[in-house]
């Protein structure tokens, strides 16, 4: 498949400004990342590219300049979606790049979890993508609007849609977020319907296993990220289900999601207020008046503390590897 213009692939003025008279190579957008190569799309058609750098430095959705089957350089990203990598290693994992809208998929059942949604909203805010909460399985509840209202109450940035992912007309509600030049990425737990949404939006049928009777969750076969064209003319990035979502370097994103608490903090009597029992605490006053949920304050504290620890761990690991690299180079120098 070929695309008539770079704009069809999501090219914008942000990327054009990075080119100058000395720029060489053809712009291409990465659609798949493999250990030894990357797959890309260009107006001339698909490309298989090698890179002098590790492919781990790239994300699906990145723009690169390529020539003769090689990646020459990566253009600065407009947005990023990343988290702290799973496991004990203090590393950041790139999930996707240049995503206009982050579709946070959950369902109108026990998967709906306010604390998890707030994490995903912080993920979107810290990377610069617009958040859209997509509530699937709306046909299996009598009150889908209750779930939608709860989702939209989490942040003024949020739009939320409740739908039946198996109903093509309902899925058409997502068209504004994945039409020509737009990129929508889907994130969420396994079994909430991301693959079913992908199938409806792209016309590409991926295997979706039967629903488990014990927890009403489907099992699908998405194991890697890929950039796919949508029927509406835009782009979709589906991601494997995340068992855990740990944030790092997300302080600004967390504050954006919890803007109501951040605003209250500025009204506290003391600058070092811990928002517990101090006199003149605007946060505790709001809780007492019923204007702020105490649980929301608790979740904000947890995210801030976790991000602080995670960010310090990642920075410490980078510094350690930097020092080890210097020692290794010094040892390798001829004497």
Tab-separated table of C-alpha atoms in Angstrom:
chain	number	residue	atom	x	y	z
A	1	UNK	CA	0.000	0.000	0.000
A	2	UNK	CA	1.254	3.478	-0.844
A	3	UNK	CA	0.248	6.873	0.517
A	4	UNK	CA	0.081	9.922	-1.695
A	5	UNK	CA	1.604	12.406	0.748
A	6	UNK	CA	3.558	12.578	3.972
A	7	UNK	CA	0.510	14.240	5.542
A	8	UNK	CA	-1.401	11.004	4.975
A	9	UNK	CA	1.107	9.354	7.296
A	10	UNK	CA	0.744	12.004	10.010
A	11	UNK	CA	3.488	14.408	8.936
A	12	UNK	CA	3.099	17.930	10.312
A	13	UNK	CA	4.868	21.277	10.522
A	14	UNK	CA	6.623	20.063	13.692
A	15	UNK	CA	8.627	17.571	11.636
A	16	UNK	CA	9.014	19.796	8.582
A	17	UNK	CA	10.727	22.455	10.733
A	18	UNK	CA	13.450	19.950	11.584
A	19	UNK	CA	14.544	19.689	7.956
A	20	UNK	CA	16.956	22.120	6.359
A	21	UNK	CA	18.894	22.426	3.120
A	22	UNK	CA	21.532	20.025	4.440
A	23	UNK	CA	19.036	17.308	5.395
A	24	UNK	CA	19.490	14.091	3.491
A	25	UNK	CA	17.352	11.019	3.316
A	26	UNK	CA	13.664	10.278	2.831
A	27	UNK	CA	11.166	10.840	5.662
A	28	UNK	CA	9.495	7.604	6.757
A	29	UNK	CA	7.325	6.606	9.703
A	30	UNK	CA	8.116	3.495	11.734
A	31	UNK	CA	5.298	0.960	11.888
A	32	UNK	CA	7.039	-2.033	13.513
A	33	UNK	CA	10.159	-2.481	15.652
A	34	UNK	CA	12.182	-5.715	15.571
A	35	UNK	CA	15.453	-6.657	17.226
A	36	UNK	CA	17.533	-6.378	14.078
A	37	UNK	CA	15.507	-3.991	11.904
A	38	UNK	CA	12.584	-1.587	11.753
A	39	UNK	CA	9.699	-1.502	9.297
A	40	UNK	CA	8.592	1.888	8.007
A	41	UNK	CA	6.060	3.538	5.695
A	42	UNK	CA	6.747	6.271	3.153
A	43	UNK	CA	4.812	7.809	0.249
A	44	UNK	CA	6.761	5.443	-2.011
A	45	UNK	CA	5.667	2.382	-0.033
A	46	UNK	CA	6.914	0.165	2.823
A	47	UNK	CA	10.594	0.094	3.789
A	48	UNK	CA	12.739	-2.334	5.765
A	49	UNK	CA	15.512	-0.396	7.476
A	50	UNK	CA	18.641	-1.156	9.467
A	51	UNK	CA	19.995	1.195	12.086
A	52	UNK	CA	23.491	1.825	13.480
A	53	UNK	CA	21.816	2.240	16.872
A	54	UNK	CA	19.905	-0.330	18.894
A	55	UNK	CA	16.302	-0.622	17.701
A	56	UNK	CA	15.341	-0.111	21.354
A	57	UNK	CA	16.000	3.600	20.774
A	58	UNK	CA	12.957	3.764	18.484
A	59	UNK	CA	9.221	3.568	19.057
A	60	UNK	CA	6.334	2.718	16.772
A	61	UNK	CA	5.152	6.028	15.329
A	62	UNK	CA	8.612	7.625	15.149
A	63	UNK	CA	9.644	9.635	12.098
A	64	UNK	CA	13.106	8.977	10.664
A	65	UNK	CA	15.208	10.020	7.693
A	66	UNK	CA	16.318	6.995	5.680
A	67	UNK	CA	18.499	6.254	2.665
A	68	UNK	CA	19.638	3.040	0.981
A	69	UNK	CA	17.945	0.845	3.570
A	70	UNK	CA	19.514	2.640	6.549
A	71	UNK	CA	18.140	4.971	9.224
A	72	UNK	CA	20.192	8.160	9.097
A	73	UNK	CA	18.512	9.984	11.976
A	74	UNK	CA	15.358	10.149	14.071
A	75	UNK	CA	13.307	13.332	14.107
A	76	UNK	CA	12.366	14.919	17.419
A	77	UNK	CA	9.105	13.476	18.717
A	78	UNK	CA	6.001	15.570	19.130
A	79	UNK	CA	4.598	13.295	21.853
A	80	UNK	CA	5.737	10.144	23.622
A	81	UNK	CA	4.035	7.363	25.540
A	82	UNK	CA	6.417	5.691	27.974
A	83	UNK	CA	6.519	4.027	31.373
A	84	UNK	CA	9.029	2.531	33.737
A	85	UNK	CA	9.874	-0.917	32.388
A	86	UNK	CA	8.338	-3.912	34.124
A	87	UNK	CA	10.501	-5.824	36.569
A	88	UNK	CA	13.256	-4.568	38.827
A	89	UNK	CA	15.393	-2.899	36.149
A	90	UNK	CA	15.319	0.891	36.495
A	91	UNK	CA	14.722	1.684	32.841
A	92	UNK	CA	12.194	3.611	30.794
A	93	UNK	CA	10.226	1.693	28.191
A	94	UNK	CA	9.016	3.481	25.068
A	95	UNK	CA	5.493	2.441	24.117
A	96	UNK	CA	4.662	4.698	21.157
A	97	UNK	CA	5.590	8.046	19.621
A	98	UNK	CA	3.787	10.923	17.917
A	99	UNK	CA	0.395	9.854	19.255
A	100	UNK	CA	-2.298	12.525	19.008
A	101	UNK	CA	-4.812	10.744	21.248
A	102	UNK	CA	-4.212	8.084	23.885
A	103	UNK	CA	-7.264	5.819	23.982
A	104	UNK	CA	-7.435	4.393	27.512
A	105	UNK	CA	-9.594	1.279	27.194
A	106	UNK	CA	-11.459	-0.173	30.149
A	107	UNK	CA	-14.865	-1.771	30.454
A	108	UNK	CA	-18.193	-1.268	32.175
A	109	UNK	CA	-17.561	-4.025	34.714
A	110	UNK	CA	-15.060	-4.882	37.451
A	111	UNK	CA	-12.123	-3.783	35.254
A	112	UNK	CA	-13.196	-0.155	35.786
A	113	UNK	CA	-10.677	1.122	38.322
A	114	UNK	CA	-10.349	4.810	39.181
A	115	UNK	CA	-6.766	4.554	40.483
A	116	UNK	CA	-5.601	2.772	37.317
A	117	UNK	CA	-7.358	5.286	35.083
A	118	UNK	CA	-5.627	8.148	36.897
A	119	UNK	CA	-2.289	6.465	36.171
A	120	UNK	CA	-3.093	6.269	32.474
A	121	UNK	CA	-4.239	9.896	32.461
A	122	UNK	CA	-0.904	10.923	33.998
A	123	UNK	CA	0.843	8.837	31.321
A	124	UNK	CA	-1.007	10.777	28.611
A	125	UNK	CA	-0.377	14.159	30.228
A	126	UNK	CA	3.352	13.623	30.750
A	127	UNK	CA	3.790	12.640	27.089
A	128	UNK	CA	1.598	15.339	25.549
A	129	UNK	CA	-1.205	13.191	24.111
A	130	UNK	CA	-4.894	13.993	24.532
A	131	UNK	CA	-6.655	11.395	26.720
A	132	UNK	CA	-9.797	9.561	25.640
A	133	UNK	CA	-11.333	6.972	27.965
A	134	UNK	CA	-13.084	4.249	25.965
A	135	UNK	CA	-15.546	2.198	28.018
A	136	UNK	CA	-16.305	-1.115	26.336
A	137	UNK	CA	-18.994	-3.714	27.127
A	138	UNK	CA	-21.571	-0.920	27.470
A	139	UNK	CA	-24.173	-3.431	26.273
A	140	UNK	CA	-23.611	-5.590	29.367
A	141	UNK	CA	-24.700	-2.985	31.916
A	142	UNK	CA	-27.917	-1.087	32.525
A	143	UNK	CA	-26.084	2.136	33.433
A	144	UNK	CA	-23.198	2.788	31.010
A	145	UNK	CA	-23.616	6.541	31.499
A	146	UNK	CA	-22.705	6.123	35.179
A	147	UNK	CA	-19.311	4.732	34.159
A	148	UNK	CA	-18.873	7.517	31.609
A	149	UNK	CA	-19.658	10.234	34.183
A	150	UNK	CA	-17.221	8.696	36.683
A	151	UNK	CA	-14.500	8.667	34.020
A	152	UNK	CA	-15.063	12.267	32.931
A	153	UNK	CA	-15.040	13.426	36.575
A	154	UNK	CA	-11.415	12.327	36.955
A	155	UNK	CA	-9.977	15.299	35.070
A	156	UNK	CA	-11.196	18.265	33.015
A	157	UNK	CA	-8.911	17.021	30.215
A	158	UNK	CA	-10.896	13.821	29.759
A	159	UNK	CA	-13.445	12.841	27.146
A	160	UNK	CA	-15.143	9.467	27.647
A	161	UNK	CA	-17.216	7.246	25.384
A	162	UNK	CA	-19.186	4.131	26.372
A	163	UNK	CA	-19.769	1.660	23.543
A	164	UNK	CA	-20.196	-1.920	22.435
A	165	UNK	CA	-16.973	-2.807	20.603
A	166	UNK	CA	-18.828	-5.407	18.522
A	167	UNK	CA	-21.246	-2.781	17.149
A	168	UNK	CA	-19.724	-1.115	14.071
A	169	UNK	CA	-22.033	1.888	14.344
A	170	UNK	CA	-20.988	2.427	17.970
A	171	UNK	CA	-17.284	2.153	17.129
A	172	UNK	CA	-17.801	4.851	14.479
A	173	UNK	CA	-17.915	7.297	17.407
A	174	UNK	CA	-14.104	7.016	17.477
A	175	UNK	CA	-13.710	8.290	13.908
A	176	UNK	CA	-12.846	11.909	14.916
A	177	UNK	CA	-9.762	10.601	16.758
A	178	UNK	CA	-8.394	8.450	13.937
A	179	UNK	CA	-9.298	10.243	10.724
A	180	UNK	CA	-6.830	11.481	8.101
A	181	UNK	CA	-3.456	12.423	9.591
A	182	UNK	CA	-4.512	11.535	13.163
A	183	UNK	CA	-2.932	8.806	15.297
A	184	UNK	CA	-4.842	7.007	18.049
A	185	UNK	CA	-3.059	4.574	20.384
A	186	UNK	CA	-4.973	2.057	22.491
A	187	UNK	CA	-3.714	1.092	25.956
A	188	UNK	CA	-5.304	-0.838	28.786
A	189	UNK	CA	-5.462	-4.178	30.541
A	190	UNK	CA	-5.709	-7.475	28.688
A	191	UNK	CA	-9.168	-8.566	27.711
A	192	UNK	CA	-10.974	-5.223	27.733
A	193	UNK	CA	-11.570	-5.226	23.982
A	194	UNK	CA	-8.597	-3.398	22.431
A	195	UNK	CA	-8.177	-5.977	19.690
A	196	UNK	CA	-11.898	-5.980	18.941
A	197	UNK	CA	-11.755	-2.189	18.589
A	198	UNK	CA	-8.690	-2.477	16.369
A	199	UNK	CA	-10.479	-4.948	14.114
A	200	UNK	CA	-13.456	-2.612	13.735
A	201	UNK	CA	-11.346	0.504	13.153
A	202	UNK	CA	-8.874	-1.026	10.698
A	203	UNK	CA	-10.733	-3.898	9.062
A	204	UNK	CA	-7.805	-6.147	10.019
A	205	UNK	CA	-8.969	-9.259	11.846
A	206	UNK	CA	-6.631	-10.404	14.628
A	207	UNK	CA	-7.390	-13.491	16.668
A	208	UNK	CA	-9.525	-12.781	19.720
A	209	UNK	CA	-10.116	-15.764	21.954
A	210	UNK	CA	-13.273	-16.632	23.811
A	211	UNK	CA	-14.463	-14.700	26.829
A	212	UNK	CA	-13.429	-16.282	30.124
A	213	UNK	CA	-16.556	-17.108	32.061
A	214	UNK	CA	-14.982	-16.451	35.467
A	215	UNK	CA	-14.136	-12.768	34.921
A	216	UNK	CA	-15.786	-11.753	31.613
A	217	UNK	CA	-12.413	-10.925	30.056
A	218	UNK	CA	-11.447	-11.856	26.524
A	219	UNK	CA	-8.008	-13.185	25.690
A	220	UNK	CA	-6.302	-11.861	22.584
A	221	UNK	CA	-3.031	-12.439	20.776
A	222	UNK	CA	-1.577	-8.918	20.576
A	223	UNK	CA	2.071	-9.334	21.571
A	224	UNK	CA	3.730	-6.350	19.875
A	225	UNK	CA	2.936	-2.779	18.893
A	226	UNK	CA	2.215	-1.885	15.283
A	227	UNK	CA	1.056	1.197	13.381
A	228	UNK	CA	-1.958	0.305	11.242
A	229	UNK	CA	-4.097	2.379	8.833
A	230	UNK	CA	-7.693	2.968	9.913
A	231	UNK	CA	-10.739	2.845	7.690
A	232	UNK	CA	-11.270	6.543	8.485
A	233	UNK	CA	-7.912	7.464	6.928
A	234	UNK	CA	-5.820	7.847	10.093
A	235	UNK	CA	-3.609	5.549	12.153
A	236	UNK	CA	-4.017	3.179	15.075
A	237	UNK	CA	-1.420	1.744	17.444
A	238	UNK	CA	-2.639	-1.236	19.468
A	239	UNK	CA	-0.520	-2.331	22.427
A	240	UNK	CA	-0.277	-5.539	24.441
A	241	UNK	CA	-2.188	-5.525	27.717
A	242	UNK	CA	-0.206	-4.027	30.590
A	243	UNK	CA	-0.011	-6.031	33.800
A	244	UNK	CA	1.517	-3.089	35.604
A	245	UNK	CA	1.894	0.595	34.841
A	246	UNK	CA	4.661	2.336	36.743
A	247	UNK	CA	5.342	5.984	36.056
A	248	UNK	CA	8.680	7.783	35.987
A	249	UNK	CA	9.462	11.462	35.392
A	250	UNK	CA	5.705	12.007	35.572
A	251	UNK	CA	5.444	14.810	38.154
A	252	UNK	CA	3.962	17.304	35.693
A	253	UNK	CA	1.551	14.719	34.315
A	254	UNK	CA	0.337	13.794	37.796
A	255	UNK	CA	-0.172	17.447	38.696
A	256	UNK	CA	-2.166	17.980	35.491
A	257	UNK	CA	-4.527	15.108	36.355
A	258	UNK	CA	-4.869	16.230	39.982
A	259	UNK	CA	-5.139	19.923	39.149
A	260	UNK	CA	-7.919	20.348	41.734
A	261	UNK	CA	-5.564	19.292	44.548
A	262	UNK	CA	-2.654	21.345	43.182
A	263	UNK	CA	-4.896	24.431	43.124
A	264	UNK	CA	-5.995	23.851	46.715
A	265	UNK	CA	-2.396	23.497	47.879
A	266	UNK	CA	-1.654	27.072	46.806
A	267	UNK	CA	-4.374	28.230	49.220
A	268	UNK	CA	-2.918	26.523	52.315
A	269	UNK	CA	-1.812	28.821	55.123
A	270	UNK	CA	1.691	27.340	55.334
A	271	UNK	CA	4.000	26.697	52.396
A	272	UNK	CA	5.246	23.452	53.955
A	273	UNK	CA	1.762	22.181	54.745
A	274	UNK	CA	1.616	18.364	54.783
A	275	UNK	CA	-2.171	18.468	54.252
A	276	UNK	CA	-2.860	16.360	57.320
A	277	UNK	CA	-3.663	18.202	60.565
A	278	UNK	CA	-2.087	21.625	59.980
A	279	UNK	CA	-4.251	24.688	60.683
A	280	UNK	CA	-5.367	26.576	57.604
A	281	UNK	CA	-5.015	23.556	55.280
A	282	UNK	CA	-7.207	24.216	52.242
A	283	UNK	CA	-7.014	20.566	51.190
A	284	UNK	CA	-8.408	19.214	54.450
A	285	UNK	CA	-11.008	21.997	54.467
A	286	UNK	CA	-12.202	20.868	51.038
A	287	UNK	CA	-12.450	17.280	52.265
A	288	UNK	CA	-14.439	18.372	55.314
A	289	UNK	CA	-16.799	20.369	53.094
A	290	UNK	CA	-17.331	17.406	50.771
A	291	UNK	CA	-15.698	19.191	47.825
A	292	UNK	CA	-12.770	16.744	47.641
A	293	UNK	CA	-12.771	12.994	48.114
A	294	UNK	CA	-10.263	11.835	50.737
A	295	UNK	CA	-9.524	8.810	48.567
A	296	UNK	CA	-8.424	11.062	45.719
A	297	UNK	CA	-5.924	12.798	48.017
A	298	UNK	CA	-4.605	9.393	49.088
A	299	UNK	CA	-4.174	8.295	45.460
A	300	UNK	CA	-2.401	11.572	44.604
A	301	UNK	CA	0.053	11.040	47.473
A	302	UNK	CA	0.724	7.462	46.360
A	303	UNK	CA	1.426	8.460	42.756
A	304	UNK	CA	3.673	11.362	43.764
A	305	UNK	CA	5.702	9.186	46.157
A	306	UNK	CA	5.969	6.345	43.633
A	307	UNK	CA	7.040	8.687	40.844
A	308	UNK	CA	9.624	10.353	43.077
A	309	UNK	CA	11.184	6.999	43.990
A	310	UNK	CA	10.967	5.615	40.442
A	311	UNK	CA	12.464	8.740	38.883
A	312	UNK	CA	15.357	8.746	41.334
A	313	UNK	CA	15.979	5.037	40.630
A	314	UNK	CA	16.068	5.561	36.883
A	315	UNK	CA	18.382	8.563	37.191
A	316	UNK	CA	20.671	6.654	39.569
A	317	UNK	CA	20.845	3.734	37.135
A	318	UNK	CA	21.709	6.059	34.236
A	319	UNK	CA	24.476	7.664	36.258
A	320	UNK	CA	25.828	4.262	37.264
A	321	UNK	CA	25.893	3.032	33.658
A	322	UNK	CA	27.522	6.294	32.566
A	323	UNK	CA	30.333	5.852	35.095
A	324	UNK	CA	30.787	2.190	34.181
A	325	UNK	CA	31.000	3.181	30.517
A	326	UNK	CA	33.743	5.690	31.268
A	327	UNK	CA	35.671	3.109	33.299
A	328	UNK	CA	35.345	0.543	30.507
A	329	UNK	CA	36.578	3.006	27.847
A	330	UNK	CA	39.493	4.037	30.046
A	331	UNK	CA	40.453	0.379	30.552
A	332	UNK	CA	40.314	-0.283	26.796
A	333	UNK	CA	42.637	2.627	25.894
A	334	UNK	CA	46.059	1.431	24.690
A	335	UNK	CA	48.859	2.049	27.143
